[in-house]
Short mmCIF file of C-alpha atoms in Angstrom, two decimals:
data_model
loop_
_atom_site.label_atom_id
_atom_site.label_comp_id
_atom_site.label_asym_id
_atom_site.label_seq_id
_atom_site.Cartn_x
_atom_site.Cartn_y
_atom_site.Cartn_z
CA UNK K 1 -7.08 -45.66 135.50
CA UNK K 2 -9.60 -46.18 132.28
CA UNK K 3 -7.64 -46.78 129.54
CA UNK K 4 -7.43 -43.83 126.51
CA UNK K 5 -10.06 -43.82 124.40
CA UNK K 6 -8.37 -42.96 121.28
CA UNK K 7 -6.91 -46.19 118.97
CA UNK K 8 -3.35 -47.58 119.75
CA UNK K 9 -1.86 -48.14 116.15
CA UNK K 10 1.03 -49.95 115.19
CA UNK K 11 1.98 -49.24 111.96
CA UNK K 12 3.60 -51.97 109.56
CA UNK K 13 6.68 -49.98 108.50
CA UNK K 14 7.10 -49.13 112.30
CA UNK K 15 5.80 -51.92 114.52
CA UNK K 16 7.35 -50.72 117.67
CA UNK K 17 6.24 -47.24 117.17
CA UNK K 18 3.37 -46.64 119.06
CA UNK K 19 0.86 -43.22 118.73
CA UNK K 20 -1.22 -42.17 121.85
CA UNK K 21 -2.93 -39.81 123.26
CA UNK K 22 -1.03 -37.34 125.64
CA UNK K 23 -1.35 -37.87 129.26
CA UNK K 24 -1.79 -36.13 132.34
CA UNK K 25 1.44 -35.95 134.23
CA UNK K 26 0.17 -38.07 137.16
CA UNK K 27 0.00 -40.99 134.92
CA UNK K 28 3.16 -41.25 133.36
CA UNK K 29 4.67 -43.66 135.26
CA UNK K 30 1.74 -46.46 135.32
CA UNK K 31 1.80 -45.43 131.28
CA UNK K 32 5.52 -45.96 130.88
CA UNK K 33 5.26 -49.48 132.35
CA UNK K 34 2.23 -50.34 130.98
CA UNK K 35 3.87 -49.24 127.55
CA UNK K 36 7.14 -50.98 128.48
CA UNK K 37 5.62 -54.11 129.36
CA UNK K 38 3.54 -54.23 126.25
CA UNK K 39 6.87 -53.22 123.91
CA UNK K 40 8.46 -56.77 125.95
CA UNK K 41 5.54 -58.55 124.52
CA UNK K 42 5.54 -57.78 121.00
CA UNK K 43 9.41 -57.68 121.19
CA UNK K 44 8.82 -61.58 122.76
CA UNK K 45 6.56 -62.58 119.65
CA UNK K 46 8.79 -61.25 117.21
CA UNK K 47 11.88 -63.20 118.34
CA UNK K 48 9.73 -66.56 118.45
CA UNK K 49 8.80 -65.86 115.01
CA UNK K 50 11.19 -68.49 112.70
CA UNK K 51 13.41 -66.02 111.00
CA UNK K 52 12.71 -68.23 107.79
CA UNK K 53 9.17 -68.16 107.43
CA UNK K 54 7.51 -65.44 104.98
CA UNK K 55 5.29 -62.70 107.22
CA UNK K 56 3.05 -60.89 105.75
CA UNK K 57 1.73 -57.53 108.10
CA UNK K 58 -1.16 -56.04 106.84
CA UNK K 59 -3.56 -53.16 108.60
CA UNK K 60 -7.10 -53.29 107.68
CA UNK K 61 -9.95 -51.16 108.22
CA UNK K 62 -13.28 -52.33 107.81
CA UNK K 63 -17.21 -50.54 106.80
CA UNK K 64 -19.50 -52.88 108.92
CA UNK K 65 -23.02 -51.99 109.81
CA UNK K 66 -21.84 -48.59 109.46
CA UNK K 67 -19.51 -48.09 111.67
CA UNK K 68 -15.60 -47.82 110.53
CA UNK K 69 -12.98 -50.36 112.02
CA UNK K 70 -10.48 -49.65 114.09
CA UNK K 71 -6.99 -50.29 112.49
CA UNK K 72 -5.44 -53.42 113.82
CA UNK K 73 -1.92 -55.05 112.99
CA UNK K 74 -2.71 -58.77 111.76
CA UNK K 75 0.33 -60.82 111.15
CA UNK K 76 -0.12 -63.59 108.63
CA UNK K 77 2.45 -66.42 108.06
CA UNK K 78 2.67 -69.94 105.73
CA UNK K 79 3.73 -71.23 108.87
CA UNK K 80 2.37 -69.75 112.22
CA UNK K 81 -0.31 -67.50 112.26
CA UNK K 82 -0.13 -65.22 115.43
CA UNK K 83 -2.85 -64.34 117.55
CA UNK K 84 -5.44 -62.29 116.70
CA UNK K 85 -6.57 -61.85 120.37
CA UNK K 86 -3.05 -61.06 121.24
CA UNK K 87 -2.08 -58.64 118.40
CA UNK K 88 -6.06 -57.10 119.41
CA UNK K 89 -4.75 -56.35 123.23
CA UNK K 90 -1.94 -54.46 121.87
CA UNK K 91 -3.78 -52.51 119.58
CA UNK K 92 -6.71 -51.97 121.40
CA UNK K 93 -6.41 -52.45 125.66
CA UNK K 94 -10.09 -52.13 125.85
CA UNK K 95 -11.01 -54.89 123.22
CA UNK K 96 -11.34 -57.71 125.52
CA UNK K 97 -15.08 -58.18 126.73
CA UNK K 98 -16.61 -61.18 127.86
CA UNK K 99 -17.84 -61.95 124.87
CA UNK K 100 -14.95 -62.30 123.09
CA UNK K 101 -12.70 -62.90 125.68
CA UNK K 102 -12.42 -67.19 124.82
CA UNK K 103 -12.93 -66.35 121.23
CA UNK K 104 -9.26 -66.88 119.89
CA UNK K 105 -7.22 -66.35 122.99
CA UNK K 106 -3.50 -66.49 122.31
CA UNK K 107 -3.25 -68.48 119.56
CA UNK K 108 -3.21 -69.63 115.51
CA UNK K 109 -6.61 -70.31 114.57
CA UNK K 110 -5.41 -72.47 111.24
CA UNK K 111 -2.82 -74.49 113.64
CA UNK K 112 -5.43 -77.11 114.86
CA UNK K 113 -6.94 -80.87 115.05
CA UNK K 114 -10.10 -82.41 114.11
CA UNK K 115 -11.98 -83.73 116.97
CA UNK K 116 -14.93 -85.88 116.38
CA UNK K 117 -18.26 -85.27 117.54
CA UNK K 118 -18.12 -88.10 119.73
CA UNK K 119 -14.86 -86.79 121.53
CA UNK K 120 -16.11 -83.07 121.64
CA UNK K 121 -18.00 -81.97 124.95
CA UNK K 122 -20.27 -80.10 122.56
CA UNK K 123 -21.13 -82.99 120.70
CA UNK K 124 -22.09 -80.84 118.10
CA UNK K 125 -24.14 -81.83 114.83
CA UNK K 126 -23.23 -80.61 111.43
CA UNK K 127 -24.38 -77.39 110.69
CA UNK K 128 -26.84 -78.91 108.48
CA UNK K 129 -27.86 -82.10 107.68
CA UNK K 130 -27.23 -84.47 104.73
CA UNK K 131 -29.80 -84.10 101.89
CA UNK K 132 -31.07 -81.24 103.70
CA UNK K 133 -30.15 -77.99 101.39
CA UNK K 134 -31.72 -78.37 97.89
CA UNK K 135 -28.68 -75.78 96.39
CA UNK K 136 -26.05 -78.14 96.42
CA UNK K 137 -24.42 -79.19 92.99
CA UNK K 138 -24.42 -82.79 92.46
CA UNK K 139 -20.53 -83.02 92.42
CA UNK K 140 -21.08 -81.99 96.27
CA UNK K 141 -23.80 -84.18 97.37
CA UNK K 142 -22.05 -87.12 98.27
CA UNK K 143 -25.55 -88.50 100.48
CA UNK K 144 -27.53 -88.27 97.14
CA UNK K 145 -24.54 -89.77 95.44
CA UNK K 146 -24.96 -92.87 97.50
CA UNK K 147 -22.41 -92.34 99.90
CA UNK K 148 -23.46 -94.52 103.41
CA UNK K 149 -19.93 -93.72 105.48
CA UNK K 150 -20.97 -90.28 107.13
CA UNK K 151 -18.18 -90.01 109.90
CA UNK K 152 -16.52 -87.40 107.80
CA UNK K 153 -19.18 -84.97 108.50
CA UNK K 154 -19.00 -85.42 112.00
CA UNK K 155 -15.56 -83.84 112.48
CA UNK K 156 -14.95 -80.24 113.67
CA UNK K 157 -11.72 -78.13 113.82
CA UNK K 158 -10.34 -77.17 116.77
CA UNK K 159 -7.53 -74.85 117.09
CA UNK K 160 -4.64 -75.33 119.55
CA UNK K 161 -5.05 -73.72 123.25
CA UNK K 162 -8.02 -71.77 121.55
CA UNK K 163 -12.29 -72.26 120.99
CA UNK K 164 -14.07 -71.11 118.35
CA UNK K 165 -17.44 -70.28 118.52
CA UNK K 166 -20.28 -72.80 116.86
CA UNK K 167 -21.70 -70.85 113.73
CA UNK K 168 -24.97 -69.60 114.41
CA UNK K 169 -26.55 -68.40 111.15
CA UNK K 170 -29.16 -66.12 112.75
CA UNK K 171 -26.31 -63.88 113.98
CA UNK K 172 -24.22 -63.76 111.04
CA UNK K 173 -27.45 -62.57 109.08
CA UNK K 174 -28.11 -60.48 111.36
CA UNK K 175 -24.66 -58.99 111.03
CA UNK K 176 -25.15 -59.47 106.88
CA UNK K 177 -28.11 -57.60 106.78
CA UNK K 178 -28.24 -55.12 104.01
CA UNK K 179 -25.10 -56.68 103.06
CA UNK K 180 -23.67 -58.32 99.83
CA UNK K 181 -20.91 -61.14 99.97
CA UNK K 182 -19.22 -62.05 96.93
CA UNK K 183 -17.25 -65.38 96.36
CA UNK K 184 -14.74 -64.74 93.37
CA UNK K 185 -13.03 -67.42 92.22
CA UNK K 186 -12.80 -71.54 91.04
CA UNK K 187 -14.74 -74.47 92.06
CA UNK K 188 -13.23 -74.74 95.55
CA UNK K 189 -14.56 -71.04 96.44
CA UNK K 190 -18.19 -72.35 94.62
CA UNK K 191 -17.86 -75.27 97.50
CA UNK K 192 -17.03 -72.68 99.97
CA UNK K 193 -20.17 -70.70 98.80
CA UNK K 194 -22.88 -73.36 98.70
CA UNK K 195 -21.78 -74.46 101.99
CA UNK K 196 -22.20 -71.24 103.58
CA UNK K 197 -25.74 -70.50 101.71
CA UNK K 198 -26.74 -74.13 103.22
CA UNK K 199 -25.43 -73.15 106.36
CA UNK K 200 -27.36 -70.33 106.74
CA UNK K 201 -30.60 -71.60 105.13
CA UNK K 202 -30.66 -73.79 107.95
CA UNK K 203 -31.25 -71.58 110.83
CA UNK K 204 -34.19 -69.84 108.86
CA UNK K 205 -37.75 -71.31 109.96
CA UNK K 206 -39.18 -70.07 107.20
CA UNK K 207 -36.85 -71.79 104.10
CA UNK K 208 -39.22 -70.05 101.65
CA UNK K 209 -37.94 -66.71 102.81
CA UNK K 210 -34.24 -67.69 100.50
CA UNK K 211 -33.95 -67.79 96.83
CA UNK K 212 -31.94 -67.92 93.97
CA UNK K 213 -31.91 -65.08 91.86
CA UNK K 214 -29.80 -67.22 88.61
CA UNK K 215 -30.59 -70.63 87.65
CA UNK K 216 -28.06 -73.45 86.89
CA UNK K 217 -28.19 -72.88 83.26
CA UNK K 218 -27.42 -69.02 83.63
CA UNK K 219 -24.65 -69.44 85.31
CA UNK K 220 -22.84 -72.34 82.45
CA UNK K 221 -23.32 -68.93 80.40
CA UNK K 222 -22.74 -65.94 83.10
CA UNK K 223 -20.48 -67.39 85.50
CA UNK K 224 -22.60 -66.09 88.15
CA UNK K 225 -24.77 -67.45 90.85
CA UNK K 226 -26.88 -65.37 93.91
CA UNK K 227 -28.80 -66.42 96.46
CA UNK K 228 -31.41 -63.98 98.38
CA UNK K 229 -32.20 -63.77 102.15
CA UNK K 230 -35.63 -61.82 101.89
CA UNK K 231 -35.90 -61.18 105.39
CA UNK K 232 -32.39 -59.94 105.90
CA UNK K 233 -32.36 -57.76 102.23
CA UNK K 234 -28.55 -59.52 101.76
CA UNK K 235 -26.93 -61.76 99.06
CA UNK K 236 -24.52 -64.71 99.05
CA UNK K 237 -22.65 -64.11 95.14
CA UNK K 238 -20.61 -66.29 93.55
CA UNK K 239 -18.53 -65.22 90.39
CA UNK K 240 -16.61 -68.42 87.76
CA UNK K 241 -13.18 -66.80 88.02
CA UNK K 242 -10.51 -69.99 88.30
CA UNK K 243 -7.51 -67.42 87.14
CA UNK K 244 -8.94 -64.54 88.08
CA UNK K 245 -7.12 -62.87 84.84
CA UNK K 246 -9.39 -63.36 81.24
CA UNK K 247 -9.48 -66.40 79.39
CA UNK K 248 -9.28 -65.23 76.02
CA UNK K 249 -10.31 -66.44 72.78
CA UNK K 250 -7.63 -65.21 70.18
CA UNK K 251 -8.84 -64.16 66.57
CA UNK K 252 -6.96 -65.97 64.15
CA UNK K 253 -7.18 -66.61 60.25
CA UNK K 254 -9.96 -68.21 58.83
CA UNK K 255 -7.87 -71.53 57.81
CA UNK K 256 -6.59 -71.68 61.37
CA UNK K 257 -8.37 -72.60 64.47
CA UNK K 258 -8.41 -69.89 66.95
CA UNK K 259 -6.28 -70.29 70.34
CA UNK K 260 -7.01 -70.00 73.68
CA UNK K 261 -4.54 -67.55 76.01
CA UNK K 262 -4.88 -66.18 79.44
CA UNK K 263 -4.47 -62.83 79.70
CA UNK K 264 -2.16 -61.94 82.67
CA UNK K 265 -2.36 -58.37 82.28
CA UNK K 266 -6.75 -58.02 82.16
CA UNK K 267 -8.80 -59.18 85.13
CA UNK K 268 -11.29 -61.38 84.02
CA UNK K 269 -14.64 -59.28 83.72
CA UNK K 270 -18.01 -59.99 84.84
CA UNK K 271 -21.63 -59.88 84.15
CA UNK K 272 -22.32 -58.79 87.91
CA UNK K 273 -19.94 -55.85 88.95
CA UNK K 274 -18.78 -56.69 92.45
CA UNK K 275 -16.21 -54.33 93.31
CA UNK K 276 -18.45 -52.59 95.84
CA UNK K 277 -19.40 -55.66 97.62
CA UNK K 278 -19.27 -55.27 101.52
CA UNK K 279 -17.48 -58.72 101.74
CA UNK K 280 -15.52 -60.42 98.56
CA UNK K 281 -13.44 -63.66 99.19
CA UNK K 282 -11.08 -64.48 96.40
CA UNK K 283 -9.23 -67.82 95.29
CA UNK K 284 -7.48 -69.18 92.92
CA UNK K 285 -4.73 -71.65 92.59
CA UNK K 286 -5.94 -75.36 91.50
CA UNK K 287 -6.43 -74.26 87.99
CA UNK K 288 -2.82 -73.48 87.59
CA UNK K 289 -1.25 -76.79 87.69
CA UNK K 290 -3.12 -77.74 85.11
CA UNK K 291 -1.31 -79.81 82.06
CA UNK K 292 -1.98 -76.75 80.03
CA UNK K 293 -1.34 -73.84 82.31
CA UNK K 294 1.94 -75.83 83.94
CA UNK K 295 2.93 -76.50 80.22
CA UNK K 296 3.28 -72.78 79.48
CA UNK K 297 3.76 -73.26 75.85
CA UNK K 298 1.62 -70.92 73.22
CA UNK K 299 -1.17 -69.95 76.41
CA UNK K 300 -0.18 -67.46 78.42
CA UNK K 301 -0.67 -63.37 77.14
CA UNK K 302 0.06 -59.73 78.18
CA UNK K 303 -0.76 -57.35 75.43
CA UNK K 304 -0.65 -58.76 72.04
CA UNK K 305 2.18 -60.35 72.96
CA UNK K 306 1.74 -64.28 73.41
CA UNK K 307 4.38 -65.86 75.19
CA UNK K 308 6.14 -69.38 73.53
CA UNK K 309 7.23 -70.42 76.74
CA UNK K 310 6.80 -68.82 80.02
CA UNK K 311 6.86 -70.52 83.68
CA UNK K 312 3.76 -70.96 85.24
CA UNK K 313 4.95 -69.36 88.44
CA UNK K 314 6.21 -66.38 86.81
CA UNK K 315 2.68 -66.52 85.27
CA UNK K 316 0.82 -66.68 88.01
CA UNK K 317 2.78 -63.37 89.81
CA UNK K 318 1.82 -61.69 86.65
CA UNK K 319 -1.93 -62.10 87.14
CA UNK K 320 -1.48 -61.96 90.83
CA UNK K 321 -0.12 -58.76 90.54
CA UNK K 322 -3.08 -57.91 87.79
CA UNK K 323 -5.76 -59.25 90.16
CA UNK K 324 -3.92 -57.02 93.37
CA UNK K 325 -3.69 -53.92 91.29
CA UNK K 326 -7.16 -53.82 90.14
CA UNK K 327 -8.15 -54.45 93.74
CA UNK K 328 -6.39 -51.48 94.85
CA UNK K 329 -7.60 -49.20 91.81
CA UNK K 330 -11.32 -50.39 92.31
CA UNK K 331 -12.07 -51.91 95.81
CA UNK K 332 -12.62 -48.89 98.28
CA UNK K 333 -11.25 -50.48 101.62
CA UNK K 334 -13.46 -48.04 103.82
CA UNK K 335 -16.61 -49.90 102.43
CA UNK K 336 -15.47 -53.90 101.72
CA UNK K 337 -13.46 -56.09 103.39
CA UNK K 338 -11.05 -58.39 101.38
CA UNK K 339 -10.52 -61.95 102.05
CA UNK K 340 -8.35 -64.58 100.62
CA UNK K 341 -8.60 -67.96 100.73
CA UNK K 342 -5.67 -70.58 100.61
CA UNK K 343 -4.79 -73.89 98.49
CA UNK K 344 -7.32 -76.46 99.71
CA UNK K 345 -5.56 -79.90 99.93
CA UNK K 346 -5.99 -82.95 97.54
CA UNK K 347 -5.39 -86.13 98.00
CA UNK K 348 -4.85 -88.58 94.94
CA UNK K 349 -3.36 -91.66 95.05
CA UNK K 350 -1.82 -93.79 92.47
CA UNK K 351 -1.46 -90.54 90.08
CA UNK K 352 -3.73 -87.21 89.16
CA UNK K 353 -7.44 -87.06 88.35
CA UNK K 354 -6.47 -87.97 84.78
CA UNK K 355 -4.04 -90.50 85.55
CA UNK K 356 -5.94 -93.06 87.98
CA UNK K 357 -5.64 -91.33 91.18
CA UNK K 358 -7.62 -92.30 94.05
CA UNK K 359 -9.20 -91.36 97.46
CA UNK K 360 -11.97 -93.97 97.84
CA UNK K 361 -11.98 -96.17 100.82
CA UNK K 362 -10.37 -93.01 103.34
CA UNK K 363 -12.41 -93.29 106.53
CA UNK K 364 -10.53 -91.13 109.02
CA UNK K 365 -8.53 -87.66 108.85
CA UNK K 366 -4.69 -88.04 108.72
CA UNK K 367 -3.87 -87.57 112.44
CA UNK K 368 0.21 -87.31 112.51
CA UNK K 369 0.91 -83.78 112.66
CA UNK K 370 4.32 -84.35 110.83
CA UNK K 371 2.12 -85.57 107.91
CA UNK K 372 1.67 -81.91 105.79
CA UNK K 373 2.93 -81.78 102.83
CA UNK K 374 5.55 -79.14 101.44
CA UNK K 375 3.71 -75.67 101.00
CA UNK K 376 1.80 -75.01 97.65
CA UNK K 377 4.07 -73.23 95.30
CA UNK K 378 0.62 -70.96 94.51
CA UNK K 379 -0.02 -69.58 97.71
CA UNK K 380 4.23 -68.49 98.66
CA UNK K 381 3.13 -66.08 95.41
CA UNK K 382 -0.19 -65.20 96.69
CA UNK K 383 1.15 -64.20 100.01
CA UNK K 384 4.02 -61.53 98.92
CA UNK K 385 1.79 -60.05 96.25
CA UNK K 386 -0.32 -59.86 98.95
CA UNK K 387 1.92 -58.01 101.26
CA UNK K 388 2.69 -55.72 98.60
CA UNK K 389 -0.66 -54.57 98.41
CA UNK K 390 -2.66 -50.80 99.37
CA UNK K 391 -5.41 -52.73 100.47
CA UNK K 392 -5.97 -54.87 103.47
CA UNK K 393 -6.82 -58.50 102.81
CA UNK K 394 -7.30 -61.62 105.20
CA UNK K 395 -5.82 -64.47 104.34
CA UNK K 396 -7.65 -67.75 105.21
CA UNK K 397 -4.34 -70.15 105.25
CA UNK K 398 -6.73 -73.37 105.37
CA UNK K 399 -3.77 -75.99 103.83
CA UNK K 400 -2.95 -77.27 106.98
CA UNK K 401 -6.40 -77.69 108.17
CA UNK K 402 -6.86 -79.85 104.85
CA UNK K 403 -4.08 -81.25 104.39
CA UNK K 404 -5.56 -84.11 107.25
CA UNK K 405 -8.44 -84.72 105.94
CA UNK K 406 -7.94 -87.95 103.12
CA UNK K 407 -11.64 -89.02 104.26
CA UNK K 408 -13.64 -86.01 103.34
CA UNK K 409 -13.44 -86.02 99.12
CA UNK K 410 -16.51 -86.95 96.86
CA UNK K 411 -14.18 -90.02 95.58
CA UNK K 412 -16.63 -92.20 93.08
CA UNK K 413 -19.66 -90.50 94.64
CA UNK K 414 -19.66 -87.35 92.95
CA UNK K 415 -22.42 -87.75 90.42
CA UNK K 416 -25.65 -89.59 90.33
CA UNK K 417 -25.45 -93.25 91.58
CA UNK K 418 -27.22 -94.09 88.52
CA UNK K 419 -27.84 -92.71 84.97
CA UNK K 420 -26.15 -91.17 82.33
CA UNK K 421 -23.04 -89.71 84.33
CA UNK K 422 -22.10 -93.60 85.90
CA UNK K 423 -19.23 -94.23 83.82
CA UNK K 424 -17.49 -90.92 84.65
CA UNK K 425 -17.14 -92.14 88.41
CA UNK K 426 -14.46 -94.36 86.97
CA UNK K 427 -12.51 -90.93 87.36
CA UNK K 428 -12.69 -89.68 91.34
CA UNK K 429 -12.93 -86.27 92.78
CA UNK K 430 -10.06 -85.90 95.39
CA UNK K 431 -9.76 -82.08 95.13
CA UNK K 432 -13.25 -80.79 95.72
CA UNK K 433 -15.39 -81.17 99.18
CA UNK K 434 -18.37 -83.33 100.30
CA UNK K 435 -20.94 -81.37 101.61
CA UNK K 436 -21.78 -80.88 104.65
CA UNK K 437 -18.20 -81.18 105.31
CA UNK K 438 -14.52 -79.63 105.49
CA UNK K 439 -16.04 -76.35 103.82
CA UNK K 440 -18.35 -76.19 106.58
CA UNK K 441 -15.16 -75.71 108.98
CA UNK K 442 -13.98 -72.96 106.50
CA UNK K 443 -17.19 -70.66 107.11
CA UNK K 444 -16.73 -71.13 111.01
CA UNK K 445 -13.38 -69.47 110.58
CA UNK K 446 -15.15 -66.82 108.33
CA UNK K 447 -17.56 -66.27 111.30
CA UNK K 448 -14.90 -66.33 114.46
CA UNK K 449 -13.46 -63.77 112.16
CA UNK K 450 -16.33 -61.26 111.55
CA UNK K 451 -18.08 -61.66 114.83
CA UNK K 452 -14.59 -60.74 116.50
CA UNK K 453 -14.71 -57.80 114.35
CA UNK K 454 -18.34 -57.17 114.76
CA UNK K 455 -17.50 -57.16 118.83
CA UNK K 456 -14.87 -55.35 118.91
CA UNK K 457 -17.60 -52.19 117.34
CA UNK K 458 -19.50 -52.47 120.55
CA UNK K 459 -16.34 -52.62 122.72
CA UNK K 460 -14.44 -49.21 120.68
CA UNK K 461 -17.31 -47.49 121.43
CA UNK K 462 -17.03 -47.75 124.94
#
C-alpha cells in the first residue's frame, strides 16, 4: 500500500490528533495499526521527555525555491532536542529517501562531541583555510594575529547516534540562489556571518565572482554589511542589532548631558529593510549582562517613561516580546524562514573581560560531559517568548556545543601582533570565535537543517 499523498499534521494544541485523508474500506485495518503504532511512538517520546525541562512546539512552514513547506511538528528543548528525522516520519511517512535517510536519524543534533580530525574517518579539513578569506575582521583572524597552535580548527561536531553531512558550499548556493539571508543581531551573529560568507567563498573557483556591497567604514555608521554571490544573484546580510530593541539617545536640557536608554517597546530600525528576507537568523543575549544593562538603573525605556530601576530579565522579556511581535506583524512566514540562535559560551578565567579574565594557554575542548554550565538566564526568556509566538522560528540551541570548547577564543590574539592596537591585548577575547573555527560548526547545523528541508521538497512531491 503507497502511503496517502496528502500531509499528516500534528497540530501543537493537539499533538495526538492526527488529520488524514479518508480511506478505502479495504485498508482500514493496515491504517489503524499503522496509526496505532505510530500514536505508541509519539506517546513513547513524550513520556521520556523530563517533565521539568521547558518545550517549546512550534509548526513552521517554509517559501523555498518556490515551493511551500510542508507543516512539520519540531520540538525544541534547553535540554534535549528531539529528533527531527523522527518527528519527520510521523509527519510525513514518505519523507525518508536515501538521501536523507543518515542525515539526523533519531536523534538531538546539539547533544554531541568534538572529534578531531585525526580521530574522524573523514579526516576532514576546515572548511576553509587559515588566512584564506580576505572578509574576516581582525578580532577573528587569530592566524594573522600570530596565533601558531591551530588544533582548534581541526575539531568537528558530531552529534550522538547521528551524522551530519560535510557543508558543501556549491549546494547551499545553489539552494540560495535568488535568495537573501539576513544575520540580525550582535557580534557573535557578525562571527556567525563572516564564517559562513568564508565558507562559501571557498567552494567558488572563481573568488572574483563575490563582493561586498558596504565597506568597513559604512557599516561603523549603518550597521550594515552585504556580501554578493554574482553567479548565484543571492546575498549574505548582516544587520548591528546587539538588543534588537533601539538604543536611544534621550533629548535633554542644554546644561545637562543627554542619556542613553534602550527602548524596550521600539525595534531597533535599520538602514536596509529586511523583513522580507527569505532567511533571517536573529541573536541577542551577550549584550545584556553588561555592567550597564545588568545595572538597570536610569537605562532602560518604554514610552516616555524611563525606568529608575528595572531587572534586566524583566527587561529583556520586554524587548523579547517587542522583537517577537514585530516579527509576527511584519515577517510573512509563507515567504522567510525564522531562525534563532542561542547563547554562545565564554570562558574567562580569573574574572570578566574588564576584570582580568583569561582564556590563553587552552589547547583542547573540555571533554567531561558533566562539565556545562547552568543554562543562560537569556535564552530560558528567549525560548517561551518564543513559544508564544504566530510565527515559526528555529532555534539553534548551540550552548552545549560551546560550552566545551575553552581552546577555540581569540585570547591575546585578537588584534594585530604589532602596531597601534598591542597594548589592548593586555585585555583577552574569551566570548567571540577564532575563525575558521567553532562558528564554522554552527553553519553545518544551518546546512543539515536546510538541505533536510530542501529534500524533503523533492520527496512531498512524490
Amino acid at each position: 500500500m503507497a502511503w496517502p499523498k496528502k500531509t499528516w499534521l500534528i497540530k501543537p494544541e493537539s499533538a495526538r490528533t492526527l488529520q488524514l485523508p479518508l480511506p478505502c474500506p479495504r485498508t482500514h485495518i493496515i491504517l489503524f495499526t499503522i496509526t496505532f503504532s505510530l500514536l505508541l511512538l509519539a506517546s513513547s517520546s513524550y513520556t521520556n521527555t523530563n517533565t521539568n525541562t521547558k518545550t517549546l512546539v512550534s509548526l513552521f512552514p517554509f517559501s523555498f525555491n518556490h515551493y511551500r513547506f510542508p507543516r512539520s511538528l519540531l520540538i525544541f528543548s534547553r535540554t534535549t532536542f528531539p529528533s527531527i528525522t523522527a518527528a519527520q516520519r510521523r509527519t510525513h511517512p514518505n519523507f525518508i529517501t536515501h538521501v536523507s535517510r543518515d542525515l539526523l536519524a533519531s536523534c538531538d543534533i546539539f547533544d554531541g562531541t568534538w572529534v578531531h580530525h585525526d580521530h574522524d574517518h573523514d579526516n576532514e579539513e576546515p572548511l576553509y583555510q587559515h588566512g584564506s578569506c580576505p572578509f574576516l575582521d581582525d578580532a577573528f583572524n587569530c592566524f594573522k594575529n600570530g596565533r601558531s597552535d591551530l588544533a582548534f580548527a581541526k575539531y568537528r561536531w558530531k552529534p550522538h547516534g547521528c551524522h551530519i553531512p560535510r557543508f558543501d558550499g556549491l549546494k547551499m548556493l545553489g539552494m540560495l540562489r535568488g535568495k537573501r539571508v539576513v544575520f540580525v543581531g550582535d557580534s557573535l551573529n557578525r562571527n556567525m556571518w563572516q564564517s559562513l560568507v568564508c565558507a562559501l567563498r571557498a567552494s567558488l573557483k572563481d573568488k572574483s565572482k563575490i563582493y561586498q556591497v558596504s565597506r568597513r567604514r559604512e557599516f561603523r555608521t549603518q550597521g550594515f554589511s552585504s556580501f554578493k554571490f554574482r553567479d548565484y544573484g543571492c546575498s549574505i546580510d548582516f544587520v548591528k542589532s546587539p538588543f534588537l530593541v533601539q538604543e536611544w539617545k534621550m533629548s535633554s536640557k542644554s546644561s545637562v548631558p543627554q542619556r542613553e536608554t534602550l527602548k524596550l517597546d521600539m525595534i531597533q530600525a535599520s538602514k536596509s529593510q529586511y523583513h522580507d528576507a527569505d532567511i533571517i537568523i536573529f541573536n541577542t543575549g551577550h549584550w545584556w549582562n553588561h555592567h550597564k544593562t545588568r545595572n538597570g538603573r536610569d537605562y532602560f525605556q518604554e514610552g516616555n517613561h524611563v525606568y529608575k530601576r528595572l531587572e534586566v530579565s524583566e527587561a529583556l522579556r520586554k524587548a523579547l516580546d517587542t522583537w517577537a511581535k514585530w516579527v509576527d506583524s511584519n515577517v510573512d512566514s509563507n515567504r522567510t524562514r525564522v531562525f534563532f540562535t542561542g547563547f554562545s559560551a565564554s570562558h574567562y578565567r580569573g574574572g570578566q573581560w574588564n576584570s582580568g579574565g583569561k582564556c590563553d594557554g587552552e589547547r583542547e575542548p573540555i571533554t567531561n560531559e558533566s562539565y556545562p554550565a547552568a543554562y543562560p538566564w537569556t535564552m530560558s526568556i528567549a525560548e517561551s517568548v518564543i513559544a508564544d509566538m504566530k510565527t515559526p522560528v528555529f532555534y539553534l540551541n548551540i550552548t552545549k556545543m560551546t560550552d566545551y570548547r575553552k581552546d577555540g577564543h581569540p585570547s591575546i590574539y585578537r588584534e594585530e601582533a604589532s602596531g597601534i592596537n598591542k597594548e589592548l591585548r593586555l585585555v583577552q577575547d574569551c566570548s567571540h570565535w577564532c575563525l575558521p573555527g567553532i562558528p564554522d560548526s554552527w553553519n553545518e547545523l544551518l546546512y543539515a537543517t536546510l538541505l533536510l528541508a530542501h529534500n524533503n521538497i523533492l520527496t512531498t512531491q512524490l
